[in-house]
Structure formats: C-alpha cells, structure tokens
PDB file of C-alpha atoms in Angstrom:
ATOM      1  CA  UNK K   1     -73.667 -26.091   5.072  1.00  0.00           C
ATOM      2  CA  UNK K   2     -73.783 -23.530   2.310  1.00  0.00           C
ATOM      3  CA  UNK K   3     -77.407 -22.840   1.435  1.00  0.00           C
ATOM      4  CA  UNK K   4     -76.506 -21.662  -2.078  1.00  0.00           C
ATOM      5  CA  UNK K   5     -74.652 -24.935  -2.716  1.00  0.00           C
ATOM      6  CA  UNK K   6     -77.653 -27.105  -1.815  1.00  0.00           C
ATOM      7  CA  UNK K   7     -80.113 -24.921  -3.709  1.00  0.00           C
ATOM      8  CA  UNK K   8     -77.902 -25.348  -6.783  1.00  0.00           C
ATOM      9  CA  UNK K   9     -77.683 -29.121  -6.236  1.00  0.00           C
ATOM     10  CA  UNK K  10     -81.466 -29.328  -6.425  1.00  0.00           C
ATOM     11  CA  UNK K  11     -81.744 -26.919  -9.352  1.00  0.00           C
ATOM     12  CA  UNK K  12     -79.184 -28.979 -11.278  1.00  0.00           C
ATOM     13  CA  UNK K  13     -81.018 -32.182 -10.229  1.00  0.00           C
ATOM     14  CA  UNK K  14     -77.705 -33.499  -8.968  1.00  0.00           C
ATOM     15  CA  UNK K  15     -79.622 -35.561  -6.418  1.00  0.00           C
ATOM     16  CA  UNK K  16     -78.053 -38.990  -6.563  1.00  0.00           C
ATOM     17  CA  UNK K  17     -78.618 -39.171  -2.810  1.00  0.00           C
ATOM     18  CA  UNK K  18     -82.377 -39.353  -3.444  1.00  0.00           C
ATOM     19  CA  UNK K  19     -83.465 -42.983  -3.455  1.00  0.00           C
ATOM     20  CA  UNK K  20     -86.245 -44.196  -5.736  1.00  0.00           C
ATOM     21  CA  UNK K  21     -87.452 -46.635  -3.109  1.00  0.00           C
ATOM     22  CA  UNK K  22     -87.862 -46.761   0.657  1.00  0.00           C
ATOM     23  CA  UNK K  23     -84.457 -47.099   2.282  1.00  0.00           C
ATOM     24  CA  UNK K  24     -83.794 -50.616   3.581  1.00  0.00           C
ATOM     25  CA  UNK K  25     -81.898 -49.334   6.616  1.00  0.00           C
ATOM     26  CA  UNK K  26     -85.137 -47.726   7.806  1.00  0.00           C
ATOM     27  CA  UNK K  27     -87.496 -50.653   7.296  1.00  0.00           C
ATOM     28  CA  UNK K  28     -85.029 -53.193   8.693  1.00  0.00           C
ATOM     29  CA  UNK K  29     -83.996 -51.252  11.798  1.00  0.00           C
ATOM     30  CA  UNK K  30     -86.804 -48.959  12.919  1.00  0.00           C
ATOM     31  CA  UNK K  31     -87.875 -51.541  15.514  1.00  0.00           C
ATOM     32  CA  UNK K  32     -84.801 -50.595  17.555  1.00  0.00           C
ATOM     33  CA  UNK K  33     -86.475 -47.258  18.317  1.00  0.00           C
ATOM     34  CA  UNK K  34     -89.334 -48.936  20.180  1.00  0.00           C
ATOM     35  CA  UNK K  35     -92.002 -46.770  18.577  1.00  0.00           C
ATOM     36  CA  UNK K  36     -95.746 -47.286  18.689  1.00  0.00           C
ATOM     37  CA  UNK K  37     -98.382 -46.113  16.239  1.00  0.00           C
ATOM     38  CA  UNK K  38     -99.038 -42.413  16.548  1.00  0.00           C
ATOM     39  CA  UNK K  39     -95.501 -41.604  17.668  1.00  0.00           C
ATOM     40  CA  UNK K  40     -93.837 -38.682  15.913  1.00  0.00           C
ATOM     41  CA  UNK K  41     -90.600 -39.113  13.954  1.00  0.00           C
ATOM     42  CA  UNK K  42     -88.343 -36.195  13.026  1.00  0.00           C
ATOM     43  CA  UNK K  43     -86.620 -36.411   9.628  1.00  0.00           C
ATOM     44  CA  UNK K  44     -83.947 -33.695   9.263  1.00  0.00           C
ATOM     45  CA  UNK K  45     -82.868 -32.453   5.813  1.00  0.00           C
ATOM     46  CA  UNK K  46     -85.539 -34.676   4.333  1.00  0.00           C
ATOM     47  CA  UNK K  47     -85.496 -33.698   0.661  1.00  0.00           C
ATOM     48  CA  UNK K  48     -88.384 -35.524  -1.001  1.00  0.00           C
ATOM     49  CA  UNK K  49     -87.549 -38.905   0.515  1.00  0.00           C
ATOM     50  CA  UNK K  50     -89.958 -41.778  -0.021  1.00  0.00           C
ATOM     51  CA  UNK K  51     -89.154 -42.839   3.536  1.00  0.00           C
ATOM     52  CA  UNK K  52     -91.699 -40.295   4.764  1.00  0.00           C
ATOM     53  CA  UNK K  53     -94.557 -42.003   2.909  1.00  0.00           C
ATOM     54  CA  UNK K  54     -93.463 -45.312   4.429  1.00  0.00           C
ATOM     55  CA  UNK K  55     -93.392 -43.864   7.949  1.00  0.00           C
ATOM     56  CA  UNK K  56     -96.869 -42.421   7.482  1.00  0.00           C
ATOM     57  CA  UNK K  57     -98.067 -45.743   6.124  1.00  0.00           C
ATOM     58  CA  UNK K  58     -96.851 -47.473   9.288  1.00  0.00           C
ATOM     59  CA  UNK K  59     -99.081 -45.243  11.392  1.00  0.00           C
ATOM     60  CA  UNK K  60     -96.400 -42.820  12.573  1.00  0.00           C
ATOM     61  CA  UNK K  61     -96.631 -39.046  12.446  1.00  0.00           C
ATOM     62  CA  UNK K  62     -93.803 -37.149  10.762  1.00  0.00           C
ATOM     63  CA  UNK K  63     -92.166 -33.783  11.319  1.00  0.00           C
ATOM     64  CA  UNK K  64     -89.341 -32.851   8.975  1.00  0.00           C
ATOM     65  CA  UNK K  65     -87.069 -30.043   7.877  1.00  0.00           C
ATOM     66  CA  UNK K  66     -85.737 -29.191   4.425  1.00  0.00           C
ATOM     67  CA  UNK K  67     -83.794 -26.235   3.040  1.00  0.00           C
ATOM     68  CA  UNK K  68     -85.000 -26.319  -0.582  1.00  0.00           C
ATOM     69  CA  UNK K  69     -88.696 -25.555  -0.982  1.00  0.00           C
ATOM     70  CA  UNK K  70     -89.063 -27.158  -4.423  1.00  0.00           C
ATOM     71  CA  UNK K  71     -88.085 -30.507  -2.889  1.00  0.00           C
ATOM     72  CA  UNK K  72     -90.901 -30.160  -0.361  1.00  0.00           C
ATOM     73  CA  UNK K  73     -93.386 -29.263  -3.101  1.00  0.00           C
ATOM     74  CA  UNK K  74     -92.332 -32.441  -4.936  1.00  0.00           C
ATOM     75  CA  UNK K  75     -92.644 -34.447  -1.713  1.00  0.00           C
ATOM     76  CA  UNK K  76     -96.272 -33.454  -1.206  1.00  0.00           C
ATOM     77  CA  UNK K  77     -97.034 -33.944  -4.890  1.00  0.00           C
ATOM     78  CA  UNK K  78     -95.722 -37.509  -4.650  1.00  0.00           C
ATOM     79  CA  UNK K  79     -97.784 -38.015  -1.480  1.00  0.00           C
ATOM     80  CA  UNK K  80    -100.737 -36.834  -3.595  1.00  0.00           C
ATOM     81  CA  UNK K  81    -102.024 -34.436  -0.932  1.00  0.00           C
ATOM     82  CA  UNK K  82    -102.540 -30.671  -0.845  1.00  0.00           C
ATOM     83  CA  UNK K  83    -100.774 -29.172   2.187  1.00  0.00           C
ATOM     84  CA  UNK K  84    -101.682 -26.094   4.129  1.00  0.00           C
ATOM     85  CA  UNK K  85     -98.819 -23.580   3.941  1.00  0.00           C
ATOM     86  CA  UNK K  86     -98.059 -21.189   6.773  1.00  0.00           C
ATOM     87  CA  UNK K  87     -95.425 -18.447   6.643  1.00  0.00           C
ATOM     88  CA  UNK K  88     -93.507 -18.205   9.900  1.00  0.00           C
ATOM     89  CA  UNK K  89     -90.826 -15.694  10.881  1.00  0.00           C
ATOM     90  CA  UNK K  90     -87.930 -17.394   9.086  1.00  0.00           C
ATOM     91  CA  UNK K  91     -89.526 -20.623   7.922  1.00  0.00           C
ATOM     92  CA  UNK K  92     -92.522 -21.986   6.055  1.00  0.00           C
ATOM     93  CA  UNK K  93     -94.616 -24.822   7.437  1.00  0.00           C
ATOM     94  CA  UNK K  94     -96.216 -27.326   5.095  1.00  0.00           C
ATOM     95  CA  UNK K  95     -98.897 -29.312   6.903  1.00  0.00           C
ATOM     96  CA  UNK K  96    -101.283 -32.120   6.067  1.00  0.00           C
ATOM     97  CA  UNK K  97    -102.908 -34.351   8.660  1.00  0.00           C
ATOM     98  CA  UNK K  98    -100.006 -36.284  10.242  1.00  0.00           C
ATOM     99  CA  UNK K  99     -97.085 -34.539   8.531  1.00  0.00           C
ATOM    100  CA  UNK K 100     -95.396 -31.179   9.106  1.00  0.00           C
ATOM    101  CA  UNK K 101     -92.423 -30.057   7.024  1.00  0.00           C
ATOM    102  CA  UNK K 102     -90.528 -26.886   7.873  1.00  0.00           C
ATOM    103  CA  UNK K 103     -88.810 -25.176   4.944  1.00  0.00           C
ATOM    104  CA  UNK K 104     -85.689 -23.111   5.563  1.00  0.00           C
ATOM    105  CA  UNK K 105     -82.535 -23.263   7.661  1.00  0.00           C
ATOM    106  CA  UNK K 106     -82.886 -26.107  10.175  1.00  0.00           C
ATOM    107  CA  UNK K 107     -80.996 -24.000  12.718  1.00  0.00           C
ATOM    108  CA  UNK K 108     -83.936 -21.592  12.771  1.00  0.00           C
ATOM    109  CA  UNK K 109     -86.235 -24.315  14.120  1.00  0.00           C
ATOM    110  CA  UNK K 110     -87.365 -24.096  17.732  1.00  0.00           C
ATOM    111  CA  UNK K 111     -88.742 -26.702  20.096  1.00  0.00           C
ATOM    112  CA  UNK K 112     -91.989 -24.763  20.376  1.00  0.00           C
ATOM    113  CA  UNK K 113     -92.463 -24.981  16.616  1.00  0.00           C
ATOM    114  CA  UNK K 114     -91.752 -28.669  16.094  1.00  0.00           C
ATOM    115  CA  UNK K 115     -93.631 -29.968  19.132  1.00  0.00           C
ATOM    116  CA  UNK K 116     -93.230 -33.505  20.443  1.00  0.00           C
ATOM    117  CA  UNK K 117     -90.547 -35.691  18.839  1.00  0.00           C
ATOM    118  CA  UNK K 118     -90.471 -39.340  19.882  1.00  0.00           C
ATOM    119  CA  UNK K 119     -87.567 -40.403  17.654  1.00  0.00           C
ATOM    120  CA  UNK K 120     -85.245 -39.144  14.932  1.00  0.00           C
ATOM    121  CA  UNK K 121     -84.454 -40.772  11.600  1.00  0.00           C
ATOM    122  CA  UNK K 122     -81.281 -39.206  10.220  1.00  0.00           C
ATOM    123  CA  UNK K 123     -80.315 -40.681   6.862  1.00  0.00           C
ATOM    124  CA  UNK K 124     -77.191 -38.844   5.781  1.00  0.00           C
ATOM    125  CA  UNK K 125     -78.273 -35.474   7.174  1.00  0.00           C
ATOM    126  CA  UNK K 126     -75.370 -35.362   9.629  1.00  0.00           C
ATOM    127  CA  UNK K 127     -72.843 -36.104   6.897  1.00  0.00           C
ATOM    128  CA  UNK K 128     -74.232 -33.372   4.647  1.00  0.00           C
ATOM    129  CA  UNK K 129     -72.735 -30.890   7.108  1.00  0.00           C
ATOM    130  CA  UNK K 130     -69.067 -29.929   7.382  1.00  0.00           C
ATOM    131  CA  UNK K 131     -67.232 -30.791  10.570  1.00  0.00           C
ATOM    132  CA  UNK K 132     -67.501 -27.186  11.810  1.00  0.00           C
ATOM    133  CA  UNK K 133     -71.312 -27.474  11.924  1.00  0.00           C
ATOM    134  CA  UNK K 134     -71.859 -31.023  13.102  1.00  0.00           C
ATOM    135  CA  UNK K 135     -71.550 -30.343  16.838  1.00  0.00           C
ATOM    136  CA  UNK K 136     -74.105 -27.524  16.654  1.00  0.00           C
ATOM    137  CA  UNK K 137     -76.369 -29.792  14.612  1.00  0.00           C
ATOM    138  CA  UNK K 138     -76.204 -32.609  17.161  1.00  0.00           C
ATOM    139  CA  UNK K 139     -76.885 -30.129  19.944  1.00  0.00           C
ATOM    140  CA  UNK K 140     -79.876 -28.772  18.033  1.00  0.00           C
ATOM    141  CA  UNK K 141     -81.398 -32.236  17.536  1.00  0.00           C
ATOM    142  CA  UNK K 142     -81.042 -32.966  21.237  1.00  0.00           C
ATOM    143  CA  UNK K 143     -82.673 -29.643  22.143  1.00  0.00           C
ATOM    144  CA  UNK K 144     -85.568 -30.125  19.727  1.00  0.00           C
ATOM    145  CA  UNK K 145     -86.269 -33.696  20.786  1.00  0.00           C
ATOM    146  CA  UNK K 146     -85.174 -33.860  24.440  1.00  0.00           C
ATOM    147  CA  UNK K 147     -82.437 -36.254  23.274  1.00  0.00           C
ATOM    148  CA  UNK K 148     -84.895 -38.704  21.705  1.00  0.00           C
ATOM    149  CA  UNK K 149     -83.556 -42.002  20.308  1.00  0.00           C
ATOM    150  CA  UNK K 150     -82.146 -41.960  16.802  1.00  0.00           C
ATOM    151  CA  UNK K 151     -81.732 -44.234  13.834  1.00  0.00           C
ATOM    152  CA  UNK K 152     -78.658 -42.726  12.192  1.00  0.00           C
ATOM    153  CA  UNK K 153     -77.352 -43.730   8.762  1.00  0.00           C
ATOM    154  CA  UNK K 154     -73.947 -42.391   7.780  1.00  0.00           C
ATOM    155  CA  UNK K 155     -71.124 -43.243   5.399  1.00  0.00           C
ATOM    156  CA  UNK K 156     -67.442 -43.786   5.973  1.00  0.00           C
ATOM    157  CA  UNK K 157     -64.729 -43.477   3.342  1.00  0.00           C
ATOM    158  CA  UNK K 158     -61.215 -42.159   2.879  1.00  0.00           C
ATOM    159  CA  UNK K 159     -61.808 -38.409   3.202  1.00  0.00           C
ATOM    160  CA  UNK K 160     -58.488 -37.690   1.496  1.00  0.00           C
ATOM    161  CA  UNK K 161     -59.918 -39.118  -1.738  1.00  0.00           C
ATOM    162  CA  UNK K 162     -62.989 -36.902  -1.844  1.00  0.00           C
ATOM    163  CA  UNK K 163     -63.722 -33.555  -0.277  1.00  0.00           C
ATOM    164  CA  UNK K 164     -67.441 -34.067   0.323  1.00  0.00           C
ATOM    165  CA  UNK K 165     -70.276 -33.532   0.911  1.00  0.00           C
ATOM    166  CA  UNK K 166     -71.235 -36.137   1.845  1.00  0.00           C
ATOM    167  CA  UNK K 167     -68.553 -36.221   4.520  1.00  0.00           C
ATOM    168  CA  UNK K 168     -67.085 -39.242   6.231  1.00  0.00           C
ATOM    169  CA  UNK K 169     -67.998 -39.563   9.917  1.00  0.00           C
ATOM    170  CA  UNK K 170     -66.490 -42.300  12.068  1.00  0.00           C
ATOM    171  CA  UNK K 171     -67.151 -43.873  15.425  1.00  0.00           C
ATOM    172  CA  UNK K 172     -64.978 -41.452  17.399  1.00  0.00           C
ATOM    173  CA  UNK K 173     -66.942 -38.477  16.146  1.00  0.00           C
ATOM    174  CA  UNK K 174     -70.296 -40.145  16.828  1.00  0.00           C
ATOM    175  CA  UNK K 175     -69.128 -40.686  20.397  1.00  0.00           C
ATOM    176  CA  UNK K 176     -68.005 -37.084  20.692  1.00  0.00           C
ATOM    177  CA  UNK K 177     -71.278 -35.728  19.312  1.00  0.00           C
ATOM    178  CA  UNK K 178     -73.754 -37.965  21.102  1.00  0.00           C
ATOM    179  CA  UNK K 179     -71.879 -39.911  23.782  1.00  0.00           C
ATOM    180  CA  UNK K 180     -72.991 -37.696  26.655  1.00  0.00           C
ATOM    181  CA  UNK K 181     -76.685 -37.775  25.754  1.00  0.00           C
ATOM    182  CA  UNK K 182     -77.059 -41.266  24.255  1.00  0.00           C
ATOM    183  CA  UNK K 183     -75.825 -44.809  24.356  1.00  0.00           C
ATOM    184  CA  UNK K 184     -74.365 -45.327  20.895  1.00  0.00           C
ATOM    185  CA  UNK K 185     -74.337 -48.654  19.091  1.00  0.00           C
ATOM    186  CA  UNK K 186     -73.215 -49.464  15.562  1.00  0.00           C
ATOM    187  CA  UNK K 187     -75.267 -52.249  14.018  1.00  0.00           C
ATOM    188  CA  UNK K 188     -73.404 -55.167  12.399  1.00  0.00           C
ATOM    189  CA  UNK K 189     -70.578 -54.487   9.978  1.00  0.00           C
ATOM    190  CA  UNK K 190     -70.698 -51.469   7.673  1.00  0.00           C
ATOM    191  CA  UNK K 191     -71.924 -52.393   4.183  1.00  0.00           C
ATOM    192  CA  UNK K 192     -69.525 -51.773   1.302  1.00  0.00           C
ATOM    193  CA  UNK K 193     -70.871 -49.469  -1.390  1.00  0.00           C
ATOM    194  CA  UNK K 194     -68.795 -49.635  -4.553  1.00  0.00           C
ATOM    195  CA  UNK K 195     -68.295 -46.296  -6.307  1.00  0.00           C
ATOM    196  CA  UNK K 196     -70.065 -44.486  -3.504  1.00  0.00           C
ATOM    197  CA  UNK K 197     -69.307 -41.168  -5.220  1.00  0.00           C
ATOM    198  CA  UNK K 198     -66.775 -39.945  -7.767  1.00  0.00           C
ATOM    199  CA  UNK K 199     -65.254 -43.408  -8.014  1.00  0.00           C
ATOM    200  CA  UNK K 200     -64.616 -43.636  -4.257  1.00  0.00           C
ATOM    201  CA  UNK K 201     -65.821 -46.714  -2.363  1.00  0.00           C
ATOM    202  CA  UNK K 202     -67.620 -46.154   0.928  1.00  0.00           C
ATOM    203  CA  UNK K 203     -69.240 -48.057   3.749  1.00  0.00           C
ATOM    204  CA  UNK K 204     -72.759 -47.534   5.034  1.00  0.00           C
ATOM    205  CA  UNK K 205     -72.841 -47.510   8.835  1.00  0.00           C
ATOM    206  CA  UNK K 206     -76.076 -47.751  10.806  1.00  0.00           C
ATOM    207  CA  UNK K 207     -76.171 -46.472  14.370  1.00  0.00           C
ATOM    208  CA  UNK K 208     -78.813 -46.700  17.067  1.00  0.00           C
ATOM    209  CA  UNK K 209     -78.639 -43.917  19.640  1.00  0.00           C
ATOM    210  CA  UNK K 210     -80.728 -44.524  22.737  1.00  0.00           C
ATOM    211  CA  UNK K 211     -81.344 -41.878  25.384  1.00  0.00           C
ATOM    212  CA  UNK K 212     -79.307 -42.183  28.559  1.00  0.00           C
TER     213      UNK K 212
END
C-alpha cells in the first residue's frame, strides 16, 4: 500500500468505494459474529464509512484505523461529535465515548494501543493491499485481536483486466491467509456487480471467519 497513492485518492475525491448508505453486507450478516451489546468491533482502513455510525447505533463499541486524517475528520463531523485528539508516537488517536480511530499506518498499531477487539469488520480493506502486503496484514489483524472472528467483504474479478487496487482475492488466498487461525466460510454465491470498476465486472464475496 503506497501511502502517497491513497492520500492522493482522497485529495482528488476519487472515493467511489465510499458508500452513501450503510453497507447491506454488514447489516445482513453481522449476526454470524455472535456479538452482544458493548462488544468492540475493529474496522481497518475505515475511511469515513457510515457503517461505523450503524455499529455504534446497535450498541457496539468501535475501534478503527485510517491512513488519511481528513477522512477521519469528515467521519467525526458526520457523526456530529467533537473527538478528543491525542498524538502518539507514530499515530494520532481520535476518541469520543465508544469510538477510537487511529490515524496513520495501520502497521504501526500495537495490541496495547487498540485494546480488546471482539470482532473485525473488513469491508474491502484486505483487497486495498497488494499481494506482497496481504500476509503481513492478516498476521497483524490476528495479533491485534487474538484471532477474533471476522466479517470479511472482498471482490473477485479477472485481475488481467484491471491492475487494482482494489485487488481480486479468491478462496485459495483466503485459506492461505486465515486457514490456520480461523474456520473460513463463504456465504451464498458471490453477487455480480456490473461495471465494478473501469468497465470490469466483479463479484462481491462475503466471508465469515470464526476462530479455531
């Protein structure tokens, strides 16, 4: 993941990945995680997703990470709250009541900083990373969360037609990344998304990863 690339994406407002509504894959499938009110959900590479407001509204606590600080400022503005901001060694922490967002390189996060994580909601964070970084990313999530269960939303398409990001990640790679730490299950059939990006069709795949 090239930090300069993603900073430019946000500066150019080339953020088609940002949804204007809560993502259906979250609301329809979060029950698979077996959470209870007060549990803490980690949202990696969160942007300014409206999914966070929904999670908070369901009585969950949220901890998240985002590279681009302006996205986090917009997130809290849309939540209509004024966060406390703390400068850490390599990161900033935005905090308000039941939400903590860490700004900076996700690989600089430590378990001591993020605290308890009961589940992970990864909507297209994994596929924002090139193949060379995805194994380290999966390892990091397991370290931060003690291999907590995950709701994972990814996309599959013919990688030869588009360079990415987002990148195409298939079942074999999910098994390689998480098979030792989790039971992996793809839900139903992947949903076709016409003109996913740059005229290329893709399929949305939803995975539930449960701790072994």
